[in-house]
């Protein structure tokens, strides 16, 4: 059960979260998105990724692996917006929980929730037309050997697209930027620049890198979302995390923190 009663009307909340850059995401119930979030606004990030990944060009019912799907919002988005047949894979959220959420959204026939760890995926080679990962790949994909293992699941010519929190520039030495030291946590060392990721994806030889870029003003979207979650999430854990991350992003003002997207095509 929620431990607070949200104080903002649905109409006001929808208006606050309506974003000109994300017309598809604007059509989703704002409360539903807030209640099912597990970090930055995953729908906004997926909508930014979509043009670079070429989701509109996928054939109807294309098979898509949503890796690290969390509470399956992005999986529902892929099924609804792009007519995809989605495998919603996550380690932390139980498939039964996601199955209920997916069924309530009306996509039980299009989205299959599974329990999976990113290094032990139970799928055959060439199973998917595309792989998508939103705010998750940084936690398991920094190993140079990981991408070739993952992309074997793609059909030849299939694409992988990821979006992650990232750095504008790599820190020098072993210390975080001075202004971020009060907020820095060990997990943040998995944040890297677009060039860092491009280099690793290129030298591995598994994919042809088609995009590796920084999101302009992504920090502003991140901050807006943190402020909303800090006020409106029904879960104290997420309210607390949003306040702390929001303070960090507000202090940084885009000097260091933001998002990158990467797209690679299996050779």
Short mmCIF file of C-alpha atoms in Angstrom, two decimals:
data_model
loop_
_atom_site.label_atom_id
_atom_site.label_comp_id
_atom_site.label_asym_id
_atom_site.label_seq_id
_atom_site.Cartn_x
_atom_site.Cartn_y
_atom_site.Cartn_z
CA UNK A 1 0.00 0.00 0.00
CA UNK A 2 1.24 3.55 -0.71
CA UNK A 3 2.60 5.24 2.42
CA UNK A 4 1.54 8.77 1.42
CA UNK A 5 -1.33 10.39 -0.39
CA UNK A 6 -0.05 12.39 -3.39
CA UNK A 7 -0.94 16.05 -3.07
CA UNK A 8 -1.08 17.19 -6.70
CA UNK A 9 -4.17 16.74 -8.85
CA UNK A 10 -3.83 14.43 -11.83
CA UNK A 11 -4.58 17.34 -14.17
CA UNK A 12 -1.83 19.52 -12.70
CA UNK A 13 0.60 16.63 -12.66
CA UNK A 14 -0.08 15.80 -16.31
CA UNK A 15 0.48 19.41 -17.27
CA UNK A 16 3.75 19.53 -15.33
CA UNK A 17 5.08 16.42 -17.06
CA UNK A 18 3.87 17.19 -20.58
CA UNK A 19 7.06 17.61 -22.60
CA UNK A 20 7.34 18.87 -26.17
CA UNK A 21 10.21 16.48 -26.95
CA UNK A 22 8.28 13.39 -25.88
CA UNK A 23 4.85 13.40 -27.55
CA UNK A 24 4.38 9.63 -27.26
CA UNK A 25 5.20 9.62 -23.56
CA UNK A 26 2.74 12.45 -22.98
CA UNK A 27 -0.14 10.08 -23.69
CA UNK A 28 0.61 7.87 -20.66
CA UNK A 29 -1.09 8.37 -17.32
CA UNK A 30 1.28 10.45 -15.19
CA UNK A 31 0.40 8.59 -11.97
CA UNK A 32 1.05 5.24 -13.63
CA UNK A 33 4.49 6.38 -14.76
CA UNK A 34 5.34 7.77 -11.32
CA UNK A 35 4.17 4.66 -9.48
CA UNK A 36 6.20 2.36 -11.73
CA UNK A 37 9.41 4.34 -12.09
CA UNK A 38 12.72 3.08 -10.74
CA UNK A 39 15.03 5.95 -11.67
CA UNK A 40 15.08 8.61 -14.43
CA UNK A 41 11.96 8.82 -16.62
CA UNK A 42 12.39 5.65 -18.66
CA UNK A 43 9.71 6.55 -21.22
CA UNK A 44 11.38 9.85 -22.03
CA UNK A 45 14.75 8.10 -22.44
CA UNK A 46 13.29 5.38 -24.65
CA UNK A 47 11.54 7.94 -26.82
CA UNK A 48 14.86 9.75 -27.27
CA UNK A 49 16.51 6.47 -28.22
CA UNK A 50 13.84 5.35 -30.68
CA UNK A 51 14.79 7.44 -33.76
CA UNK A 52 18.47 6.45 -33.51
CA UNK A 53 17.58 2.80 -33.03
CA UNK A 54 15.11 2.85 -35.92
CA UNK A 55 12.21 1.41 -33.97
CA UNK A 56 9.72 2.85 -36.47
CA UNK A 57 11.43 0.81 -39.19
CA UNK A 58 10.99 -2.52 -37.42
CA UNK A 59 8.48 -4.89 -38.96
CA UNK A 60 5.21 -5.40 -37.05
CA UNK A 61 5.60 -7.93 -34.23
CA UNK A 62 9.39 -7.66 -34.35
CA UNK A 63 10.97 -9.47 -31.41
CA UNK A 64 12.57 -7.06 -28.94
CA UNK A 65 14.45 -7.86 -25.75
CA UNK A 66 13.93 -5.18 -23.08
CA UNK A 67 16.93 -5.87 -20.86
CA UNK A 68 16.67 -4.56 -17.31
CA UNK A 69 13.04 -3.57 -17.86
CA UNK A 70 12.30 -2.80 -14.21
CA UNK A 71 8.54 -2.59 -13.77
CA UNK A 72 8.01 -3.11 -17.51
CA UNK A 73 6.91 0.39 -18.44
CA UNK A 74 9.33 0.44 -21.35
CA UNK A 75 8.12 -2.99 -22.44
CA UNK A 76 4.53 -1.77 -22.57
CA UNK A 77 5.73 1.31 -24.46
CA UNK A 78 7.50 -0.84 -27.06
CA UNK A 79 4.41 -3.00 -27.58
CA UNK A 80 2.00 -0.10 -27.73
CA UNK A 81 4.01 2.39 -29.76
CA UNK A 82 5.95 0.11 -32.10
CA UNK A 83 3.80 -3.02 -32.33
CA UNK A 84 6.68 -5.10 -30.96
CA UNK A 85 6.64 -8.55 -29.42
CA UNK A 86 8.61 -7.89 -26.25
CA UNK A 87 10.52 -10.07 -23.82
CA UNK A 88 10.67 -8.06 -20.59
CA UNK A 89 13.73 -9.30 -18.68
CA UNK A 90 14.65 -8.16 -15.20
CA UNK A 91 16.57 -9.49 -12.21
CA UNK A 92 14.96 -7.51 -9.39
CA UNK A 93 11.26 -7.36 -10.31
CA UNK A 94 9.44 -10.67 -10.20
CA UNK A 95 7.78 -11.83 -13.44
CA UNK A 96 4.45 -12.32 -11.66
CA UNK A 97 4.46 -8.67 -10.58
CA UNK A 98 5.23 -7.50 -14.09
CA UNK A 99 2.68 -9.90 -15.59
CA UNK A 100 -0.09 -8.24 -13.57
CA UNK A 101 1.08 -4.79 -14.61
CA UNK A 102 1.34 -5.79 -18.26
CA UNK A 103 -2.11 -7.41 -18.25
CA UNK A 104 -3.66 -4.30 -16.67
CA UNK A 105 -2.14 -2.25 -19.49
CA UNK A 106 -3.74 -4.60 -22.03
CA UNK A 107 -0.59 -6.18 -23.49
CA UNK A 108 -0.47 -9.66 -21.97
CA UNK A 109 -0.39 -11.10 -25.50
CA UNK A 110 2.51 -8.89 -26.59
CA UNK A 111 4.85 -8.71 -23.58
CA UNK A 112 6.38 -11.74 -21.85
CA UNK A 113 7.98 -11.03 -18.45
CA UNK A 114 10.93 -13.22 -17.49
CA UNK A 115 13.40 -13.40 -14.62
CA UNK A 116 16.93 -13.13 -15.95
CA UNK A 117 20.39 -12.02 -14.94
CA UNK A 118 22.23 -10.07 -17.62
CA UNK A 119 25.17 -12.50 -17.69
CA UNK A 120 23.00 -15.59 -17.89
CA UNK A 121 20.30 -14.89 -20.49
CA UNK A 122 18.29 -17.99 -21.44
CA UNK A 123 17.82 -17.20 -25.12
CA UNK A 124 19.10 -18.76 -28.32
CA UNK A 125 21.45 -17.03 -30.74
CA UNK A 126 19.60 -14.81 -33.21
CA UNK A 127 16.41 -14.66 -31.13
CA UNK A 128 15.77 -10.92 -31.41
CA UNK A 129 15.44 -8.19 -34.00
CA UNK A 130 16.47 -5.57 -31.44
CA UNK A 131 17.73 -5.24 -27.88
CA UNK A 132 16.83 -2.22 -25.76
CA UNK A 133 18.17 -1.29 -22.35
CA UNK A 134 17.16 1.88 -20.49
CA UNK A 135 19.04 3.00 -17.37
CA UNK A 136 20.46 -0.48 -16.81
CA UNK A 137 23.29 -1.31 -19.23
CA UNK A 138 25.88 0.67 -17.24
CA UNK A 139 25.56 -1.79 -14.35
CA UNK A 140 26.59 -4.86 -16.34
CA UNK A 141 27.98 -3.69 -19.67
CA UNK A 142 31.27 -2.01 -18.76
CA UNK A 143 33.16 -5.30 -19.13
CA UNK A 144 34.81 -5.35 -22.56
CA UNK A 145 33.72 -8.95 -23.10
CA UNK A 146 30.03 -8.40 -22.39
CA UNK A 147 28.77 -6.86 -25.64
CA UNK A 148 29.84 -9.75 -27.94
CA UNK A 149 28.07 -12.18 -25.62
CA UNK A 150 24.89 -10.11 -25.63
CA UNK A 151 24.75 -9.30 -29.33
CA UNK A 152 24.89 -12.98 -30.31
CA UNK A 153 21.19 -12.90 -29.34
CA UNK A 154 20.53 -10.51 -32.24
CA UNK A 155 19.77 -11.60 -35.76
CA UNK A 156 22.46 -10.49 -38.25
CA UNK A 157 21.83 -6.79 -38.89
CA UNK A 158 19.80 -6.47 -35.70
CA UNK A 159 20.38 -3.44 -33.50
CA UNK A 160 21.09 -2.84 -29.85
CA UNK A 161 20.22 0.52 -28.32
CA UNK A 162 20.90 1.70 -24.78
CA UNK A 163 20.49 4.92 -22.80
CA UNK A 164 22.33 5.51 -19.54
CA UNK A 165 23.23 8.21 -17.03
CA UNK A 166 26.60 9.47 -18.16
CA UNK A 167 29.42 11.97 -17.84
CA UNK A 168 30.21 14.84 -20.16
CA UNK A 169 33.95 14.29 -19.52
CA UNK A 170 35.84 11.45 -17.86
CA UNK A 171 37.25 12.33 -14.41
CA UNK A 172 41.00 12.69 -14.15
CA UNK A 173 42.66 10.26 -11.78
CA UNK A 174 40.79 8.33 -9.12
CA UNK A 175 38.64 11.12 -7.69
CA UNK A 176 35.23 12.41 -8.85
CA UNK A 177 34.84 16.05 -9.85
CA UNK A 178 35.31 18.27 -6.81
CA UNK A 179 31.79 19.72 -6.85
CA UNK A 180 30.25 16.22 -6.91
CA UNK A 181 32.26 14.70 -4.04
CA UNK A 182 29.52 15.28 -1.44
CA UNK A 183 27.11 13.24 -3.56
CA UNK A 184 29.39 10.66 -5.17
CA UNK A 185 28.72 6.97 -4.60
CA UNK A 186 30.78 3.97 -5.79
CA UNK A 187 28.03 3.00 -8.25
CA UNK A 188 28.60 6.24 -10.14
CA UNK A 189 31.96 4.99 -11.42
CA UNK A 190 30.00 3.06 -14.03
CA UNK A 191 28.96 6.41 -15.58
CA UNK A 192 31.08 7.23 -18.63
CA UNK A 193 31.17 9.51 -21.65
CA UNK A 194 29.74 8.81 -25.09
CA UNK A 195 33.31 8.52 -26.45
CA UNK A 196 34.25 6.03 -23.74
CA UNK A 197 31.34 3.81 -24.71
CA UNK A 198 31.94 4.24 -28.44
CA UNK A 199 35.56 3.13 -28.04
CA UNK A 200 34.59 -0.03 -26.19
CA UNK A 201 31.79 -0.97 -28.54
CA UNK A 202 33.98 -0.32 -31.59
CA UNK A 203 37.07 -2.23 -30.50
CA UNK A 204 35.02 -5.27 -29.51
CA UNK A 205 34.09 -5.79 -33.14
CA UNK A 206 30.64 -7.22 -32.41
CA UNK A 207 28.72 -4.23 -33.76
CA UNK A 208 29.04 -1.30 -36.08
CA UNK A 209 28.41 1.74 -33.89
CA UNK A 210 25.75 3.92 -35.49
CA UNK A 211 25.21 6.42 -32.67
CA UNK A 212 27.00 7.49 -29.49
CA UNK A 213 25.86 10.90 -28.37
CA UNK A 214 25.11 13.13 -25.41
CA UNK A 215 21.56 14.30 -24.78
CA UNK A 216 21.34 18.11 -24.98
CA UNK A 217 19.89 19.46 -21.73
CA UNK A 218 19.19 15.95 -20.49
CA UNK A 219 20.05 17.10 -16.98
CA UNK A 220 17.06 19.45 -17.02
CA UNK A 221 14.68 16.55 -17.72
CA UNK A 222 16.41 14.53 -15.01
CA UNK A 223 15.99 17.35 -12.49
CA UNK A 224 12.33 17.91 -13.35
CA UNK A 225 11.65 14.21 -12.91
CA UNK A 226 13.54 14.05 -9.59
CA UNK A 227 11.51 16.97 -8.24
CA UNK A 228 8.24 15.30 -9.22
CA UNK A 229 9.23 11.92 -7.76
CA UNK A 230 10.43 13.55 -4.52
CA UNK A 231 6.97 15.04 -4.11
CA UNK A 232 4.67 12.45 -5.63
CA UNK A 233 6.11 8.92 -5.40
CA UNK A 234 4.06 6.66 -3.13
CA UNK A 235 7.28 5.01 -1.89
CA UNK A 236 9.54 6.64 0.69
CA UNK A 237 12.66 4.98 -0.76
CA UNK A 238 12.09 6.62 -4.15
CA UNK A 239 11.21 9.99 -2.61
CA UNK A 240 14.44 9.94 -0.61
CA UNK A 241 16.57 8.88 -3.58
CA UNK A 242 14.96 11.49 -5.83
CA UNK A 243 15.70 14.26 -3.35
CA UNK A 244 19.36 13.25 -3.11
CA UNK A 245 19.89 12.76 -6.84
CA UNK A 246 17.94 15.92 -7.60
CA UNK A 247 20.16 17.93 -5.29
CA UNK A 248 23.23 16.55 -7.06
CA UNK A 249 21.88 17.25 -10.55
CA UNK A 250 20.74 20.75 -9.55
CA UNK A 251 24.18 21.54 -8.13
CA UNK A 252 25.94 20.17 -11.21
CA UNK A 253 23.79 22.11 -13.75
CA UNK A 254 24.86 19.93 -16.64
CA UNK A 255 28.59 20.47 -16.20
CA UNK A 256 29.22 16.76 -15.69
CA UNK A 257 26.02 14.71 -15.53
CA UNK A 258 23.49 13.79 -18.19
CA UNK A 259 22.59 10.91 -20.51
CA UNK A 260 24.12 9.17 -23.50
CA UNK A 261 22.57 6.86 -26.05
CA UNK A 262 24.38 4.20 -28.04
CA UNK A 263 23.18 2.21 -31.02
CA UNK A 264 25.06 -0.63 -32.63
CA UNK A 265 24.21 -2.95 -35.52
CA UNK A 266 25.27 -6.59 -35.34
CA UNK A 267 27.72 -7.37 -38.12
#
